[in-house]
């Protein structure tokens, strides 16, 4: 059973880059780390390489293993495999949650997305994202503008019905 992240949270970041992960997120990280048991620190992987993204994408061990398997299934030497290996293997940071439920975000990753005193966490299915709170607010305003452009009775769940799916192209 794949566990999903739910919810959001705003937490303070200390001078060493330590930030508390929302408690609900910690339970998912633990349950999706096959090597975790009580007393051990659950592991996860922060992927940061995609320059188009203004956030850090945090994968559970189970989720990153699925990505790794799909990358391994691509033809060796293909440009797709090389680029995905770079993004998900080379430009990622394996880490763990400490005993107090905190994660250390390295300085270069904090600088990449502009995190200073606070970090915003938002669930994204089998991953979660860490944002600069102001950048997230701007991104959320874009999402709200899109929703406002739709008819008042529009139900976004229609996108889940493949026969009614509209192309974003």
PDB file of C-alpha atoms in Angstrom:
ATOM      1  CA  UNK A   1       0.000   0.000   0.000  1.00  0.00           C
ATOM      2  CA  UNK A   2       1.423   3.355  -1.057  1.00  0.00           C
ATOM      3  CA  UNK A   3       0.925   6.048   1.533  1.00  0.00           C
ATOM      4  CA  UNK A   4       0.178   9.570   0.361  1.00  0.00           C
ATOM      5  CA  UNK A   5       1.185  12.875   1.874  1.00  0.00           C
ATOM      6  CA  UNK A   6      -1.688  15.156   2.881  1.00  0.00           C
ATOM      7  CA  UNK A   7      -1.710  18.701   4.189  1.00  0.00           C
ATOM      8  CA  UNK A   8       0.642  21.638   4.478  1.00  0.00           C
ATOM      9  CA  UNK A   9       2.663  23.496   7.067  1.00  0.00           C
ATOM     10  CA  UNK A  10       4.845  26.526   7.673  1.00  0.00           C
ATOM     11  CA  UNK A  11       7.856  25.966   9.932  1.00  0.00           C
ATOM     12  CA  UNK A  12      10.830  27.985  11.132  1.00  0.00           C
ATOM     13  CA  UNK A  13      14.307  27.228   9.788  1.00  0.00           C
ATOM     14  CA  UNK A  14      17.249  27.712  12.149  1.00  0.00           C
ATOM     15  CA  UNK A  15      20.701  29.045  11.205  1.00  0.00           C
ATOM     16  CA  UNK A  16      21.976  25.496  10.555  1.00  0.00           C
ATOM     17  CA  UNK A  17      19.126  24.757   8.127  1.00  0.00           C
ATOM     18  CA  UNK A  18      17.167  22.538  10.512  1.00  0.00           C
ATOM     19  CA  UNK A  19      13.402  22.572  10.073  1.00  0.00           C
ATOM     20  CA  UNK A  20      10.632  20.448  11.593  1.00  0.00           C
ATOM     21  CA  UNK A  21       8.734  18.288   9.138  1.00  0.00           C
ATOM     22  CA  UNK A  22       4.946  18.277   9.660  1.00  0.00           C
ATOM     23  CA  UNK A  23       4.049  15.322  11.902  1.00  0.00           C
ATOM     24  CA  UNK A  24       1.698  13.756   9.335  1.00  0.00           C
ATOM     25  CA  UNK A  25       4.516  13.812   6.782  1.00  0.00           C
ATOM     26  CA  UNK A  26       6.847  12.004   9.186  1.00  0.00           C
ATOM     27  CA  UNK A  27       4.443   9.059   9.502  1.00  0.00           C
ATOM     28  CA  UNK A  28       4.390   8.665   5.699  1.00  0.00           C
ATOM     29  CA  UNK A  29       8.189   8.892   5.468  1.00  0.00           C
ATOM     30  CA  UNK A  30       8.496   6.172   8.124  1.00  0.00           C
ATOM     31  CA  UNK A  31       5.935   3.853   6.531  1.00  0.00           C
ATOM     32  CA  UNK A  32       7.531   4.229   3.074  1.00  0.00           C
ATOM     33  CA  UNK A  33      11.081   3.462   4.233  1.00  0.00           C
ATOM     34  CA  UNK A  34      11.483  -0.331   4.087  1.00  0.00           C
ATOM     35  CA  UNK A  35      14.599  -0.124   6.291  1.00  0.00           C
ATOM     36  CA  UNK A  36      12.968   1.918   9.041  1.00  0.00           C
ATOM     37  CA  UNK A  37      12.032   0.535  12.455  1.00  0.00           C
ATOM     38  CA  UNK A  38      11.521   2.245  15.816  1.00  0.00           C
ATOM     39  CA  UNK A  39      14.771   3.765  16.983  1.00  0.00           C
ATOM     40  CA  UNK A  40      16.132   4.390  13.479  1.00  0.00           C
ATOM     41  CA  UNK A  41      15.966   7.627  11.519  1.00  0.00           C
ATOM     42  CA  UNK A  42      13.644   7.337   8.492  1.00  0.00           C
ATOM     43  CA  UNK A  43      15.301   8.226   5.193  1.00  0.00           C
ATOM     44  CA  UNK A  44      14.171  10.287   2.218  1.00  0.00           C
ATOM     45  CA  UNK A  45      15.689  11.901  -0.875  1.00  0.00           C
ATOM     46  CA  UNK A  46      15.526  15.598  -1.790  1.00  0.00           C
ATOM     47  CA  UNK A  47      15.629  16.148  -5.567  1.00  0.00           C
ATOM     48  CA  UNK A  48      16.720  19.653  -6.545  1.00  0.00           C
ATOM     49  CA  UNK A  49      18.188  19.552 -10.058  1.00  0.00           C
ATOM     50  CA  UNK A  50      15.302  20.756 -12.229  1.00  0.00           C
ATOM     51  CA  UNK A  51      16.085  24.468 -12.681  1.00  0.00           C
ATOM     52  CA  UNK A  52      12.480  25.138 -13.753  1.00  0.00           C
ATOM     53  CA  UNK A  53      11.226  24.299 -10.266  1.00  0.00           C
ATOM     54  CA  UNK A  54      11.252  26.871  -7.461  1.00  0.00           C
ATOM     55  CA  UNK A  55      10.940  24.221  -4.767  1.00  0.00           C
ATOM     56  CA  UNK A  56      12.606  21.081  -3.457  1.00  0.00           C
ATOM     57  CA  UNK A  57      10.851  17.780  -4.180  1.00  0.00           C
ATOM     58  CA  UNK A  58      11.127  15.257  -1.326  1.00  0.00           C
ATOM     59  CA  UNK A  59      10.713  11.572  -2.146  1.00  0.00           C
ATOM     60  CA  UNK A  60      10.168   8.706   0.260  1.00  0.00           C
ATOM     61  CA  UNK A  61      12.498   5.736  -0.236  1.00  0.00           C
ATOM     62  CA  UNK A  62       9.602   3.792  -1.761  1.00  0.00           C
ATOM     63  CA  UNK A  63       8.771   6.610  -4.212  1.00  0.00           C
ATOM     64  CA  UNK A  64      12.392   7.186  -5.294  1.00  0.00           C
ATOM     65  CA  UNK A  65      12.878   3.415  -5.735  1.00  0.00           C
ATOM     66  CA  UNK A  66       9.939   3.435  -8.190  1.00  0.00           C
ATOM     67  CA  UNK A  67      11.517   6.322 -10.117  1.00  0.00           C
ATOM     68  CA  UNK A  68      14.917   4.596 -10.097  1.00  0.00           C
ATOM     69  CA  UNK A  69      13.384   1.402 -11.508  1.00  0.00           C
ATOM     70  CA  UNK A  70      11.696   3.306 -14.341  1.00  0.00           C
ATOM     71  CA  UNK A  71      14.989   5.050 -15.152  1.00  0.00           C
ATOM     72  CA  UNK A  72      16.792   1.674 -15.170  1.00  0.00           C
ATOM     73  CA  UNK A  73      14.214   0.354 -17.635  1.00  0.00           C
ATOM     74  CA  UNK A  74      15.209   2.996 -20.210  1.00  0.00           C
ATOM     75  CA  UNK A  75      17.812   2.043 -22.821  1.00  0.00           C
ATOM     76  CA  UNK A  76      21.348   2.452 -21.506  1.00  0.00           C
ATOM     77  CA  UNK A  77      23.007   5.385 -23.250  1.00  0.00           C
ATOM     78  CA  UNK A  78      19.741   7.083 -24.255  1.00  0.00           C
ATOM     79  CA  UNK A  79      19.541  10.831 -23.690  1.00  0.00           C
ATOM     80  CA  UNK A  80      16.380  10.330 -21.607  1.00  0.00           C
ATOM     81  CA  UNK A  81      18.156   7.930 -19.266  1.00  0.00           C
ATOM     82  CA  UNK A  82      21.237  10.169 -19.001  1.00  0.00           C
ATOM     83  CA  UNK A  83      19.177  13.256 -18.158  1.00  0.00           C
ATOM     84  CA  UNK A  84      16.944  11.451 -15.675  1.00  0.00           C
ATOM     85  CA  UNK A  85      19.978   9.865 -13.984  1.00  0.00           C
ATOM     86  CA  UNK A  86      21.505  13.322 -13.662  1.00  0.00           C
ATOM     87  CA  UNK A  87      18.317  14.830 -12.213  1.00  0.00           C
ATOM     88  CA  UNK A  88      17.356  11.986  -9.868  1.00  0.00           C
ATOM     89  CA  UNK A  89      20.719  10.447  -8.984  1.00  0.00           C
ATOM     90  CA  UNK A  90      23.266  13.224  -9.355  1.00  0.00           C
ATOM     91  CA  UNK A  91      21.186  16.223  -8.335  1.00  0.00           C
ATOM     92  CA  UNK A  92      19.599  14.736  -5.275  1.00  0.00           C
ATOM     93  CA  UNK A  93      20.423  14.687  -1.599  1.00  0.00           C
ATOM     94  CA  UNK A  94      19.821  11.534   0.472  1.00  0.00           C
ATOM     95  CA  UNK A  95      19.007  12.471   4.047  1.00  0.00           C
ATOM     96  CA  UNK A  96      17.074  11.388   7.122  1.00  0.00           C
ATOM     97  CA  UNK A  97      14.689  12.770   9.711  1.00  0.00           C
ATOM     98  CA  UNK A  98      16.367  13.237  13.099  1.00  0.00           C
ATOM     99  CA  UNK A  99      14.982  12.050  16.453  1.00  0.00           C
ATOM    100  CA  UNK A 100      13.125  15.343  16.964  1.00  0.00           C
ATOM    101  CA  UNK A 101      11.375  15.208  13.558  1.00  0.00           C
ATOM    102  CA  UNK A 102      13.691  17.686  11.866  1.00  0.00           C
ATOM    103  CA  UNK A 103      15.348  17.706   8.484  1.00  0.00           C
ATOM    104  CA  UNK A 104      18.540  19.587   7.641  1.00  0.00           C
ATOM    105  CA  UNK A 105      18.295  21.497   4.364  1.00  0.00           C
ATOM    106  CA  UNK A 106      21.845  22.172   3.121  1.00  0.00           C
ATOM    107  CA  UNK A 107      22.837  25.809   2.589  1.00  0.00           C
ATOM    108  CA  UNK A 108      23.116  25.493  -1.214  1.00  0.00           C
ATOM    109  CA  UNK A 109      19.583  24.092  -1.435  1.00  0.00           C
ATOM    110  CA  UNK A 110      18.220  26.831   0.831  1.00  0.00           C
ATOM    111  CA  UNK A 111      19.916  29.379  -1.422  1.00  0.00           C
ATOM    112  CA  UNK A 112      18.549  27.727  -4.584  1.00  0.00           C
ATOM    113  CA  UNK A 113      14.949  28.320  -3.523  1.00  0.00           C
ATOM    114  CA  UNK A 114      15.500  31.364  -1.310  1.00  0.00           C
ATOM    115  CA  UNK A 115      14.655  29.864   2.083  1.00  0.00           C
ATOM    116  CA  UNK A 116      15.740  31.994   5.012  1.00  0.00           C
ATOM    117  CA  UNK A 117      13.723  31.976   8.260  1.00  0.00           C
ATOM    118  CA  UNK A 118      10.759  29.799   7.230  1.00  0.00           C
ATOM    119  CA  UNK A 119       9.948  26.880   4.945  1.00  0.00           C
ATOM    120  CA  UNK A 120       6.551  26.012   3.528  1.00  0.00           C
ATOM    121  CA  UNK A 121       5.668  22.325   3.162  1.00  0.00           C
ATOM    122  CA  UNK A 122       2.915  21.144   0.805  1.00  0.00           C
ATOM    123  CA  UNK A 123       1.821  17.571   0.100  1.00  0.00           C
ATOM    124  CA  UNK A 124       2.027  16.319  -3.473  1.00  0.00           C
ATOM    125  CA  UNK A 125       0.804  12.722  -3.467  1.00  0.00           C
ATOM    126  CA  UNK A 126       3.729  10.363  -2.934  1.00  0.00           C
ATOM    127  CA  UNK A 127       6.124  13.308  -2.561  1.00  0.00           C
ATOM    128  CA  UNK A 128       6.082  16.608  -0.728  1.00  0.00           C
ATOM    129  CA  UNK A 129       7.541  19.964  -1.659  1.00  0.00           C
ATOM    130  CA  UNK A 130       9.492  22.530   0.332  1.00  0.00           C
ATOM    131  CA  UNK A 131       9.043  26.143  -0.795  1.00  0.00           C
ATOM    132  CA  UNK A 132      10.074  29.633   0.138  1.00  0.00           C
ATOM    133  CA  UNK A 133       6.738  30.845   1.619  1.00  0.00           C
ATOM    134  CA  UNK A 134       6.595  33.956  -0.613  1.00  0.00           C
ATOM    135  CA  UNK A 135       7.347  31.973  -3.777  1.00  0.00           C
ATOM    136  CA  UNK A 136       4.616  29.492  -2.861  1.00  0.00           C
ATOM    137  CA  UNK A 137       2.161  32.336  -2.293  1.00  0.00           C
ATOM    138  CA  UNK A 138       2.909  33.685  -5.800  1.00  0.00           C
ATOM    139  CA  UNK A 139       2.501  30.210  -7.305  1.00  0.00           C
ATOM    140  CA  UNK A 140      -0.768  29.716  -5.424  1.00  0.00           C
ATOM    141  CA  UNK A 141      -2.045  33.038  -6.787  1.00  0.00           C
ATOM    142  CA  UNK A 142      -1.468  31.667 -10.327  1.00  0.00           C
ATOM    143  CA  UNK A 143      -3.425  28.531  -9.430  1.00  0.00           C
ATOM    144  CA  UNK A 144      -6.241  30.627  -7.964  1.00  0.00           C
ATOM    145  CA  UNK A 145      -6.334  32.810 -11.093  1.00  0.00           C
ATOM    146  CA  UNK A 146      -6.688  29.665 -13.219  1.00  0.00           C
ATOM    147  CA  UNK A 147      -9.543  28.412 -11.013  1.00  0.00           C
ATOM    148  CA  UNK A 148     -11.244  31.817 -11.193  1.00  0.00           C
ATOM    149  CA  UNK A 149     -11.116  31.671 -15.003  1.00  0.00           C
ATOM    150  CA  UNK A 150     -13.272  28.530 -14.978  1.00  0.00           C
ATOM    151  CA  UNK A 151     -17.077  28.520 -14.805  1.00  0.00           C
ATOM    152  CA  UNK A 152     -18.420  28.712 -11.255  1.00  0.00           C
ATOM    153  CA  UNK A 153     -19.915  25.216 -11.436  1.00  0.00           C
ATOM    154  CA  UNK A 154     -16.741  23.665 -12.901  1.00  0.00           C
ATOM    155  CA  UNK A 155     -15.519  20.599 -11.012  1.00  0.00           C
ATOM    156  CA  UNK A 156     -11.732  20.061 -11.308  1.00  0.00           C
ATOM    157  CA  UNK A 157     -12.286  16.339 -10.706  1.00  0.00           C
ATOM    158  CA  UNK A 158     -13.385  16.135 -14.340  1.00  0.00           C
ATOM    159  CA  UNK A 159      -9.667  15.964 -15.204  1.00  0.00           C
ATOM    160  CA  UNK A 160      -9.581  12.531 -13.594  1.00  0.00           C
ATOM    161  CA  UNK A 161     -11.988  11.152 -16.203  1.00  0.00           C
ATOM    162  CA  UNK A 162      -9.747  10.188 -19.139  1.00  0.00           C
ATOM    163  CA  UNK A 163     -12.574  10.546 -21.668  1.00  0.00           C
ATOM    164  CA  UNK A 164     -13.133  14.184 -20.644  1.00  0.00           C
ATOM    165  CA  UNK A 165      -9.475  15.111 -20.078  1.00  0.00           C
ATOM    166  CA  UNK A 166      -8.479  18.341 -21.772  1.00  0.00           C
ATOM    167  CA  UNK A 167      -5.010  18.880 -23.153  1.00  0.00           C
ATOM    168  CA  UNK A 168      -2.833  21.537 -21.526  1.00  0.00           C
ATOM    169  CA  UNK A 169      -0.918  22.005 -24.803  1.00  0.00           C
TER     170      UNK A 169
END
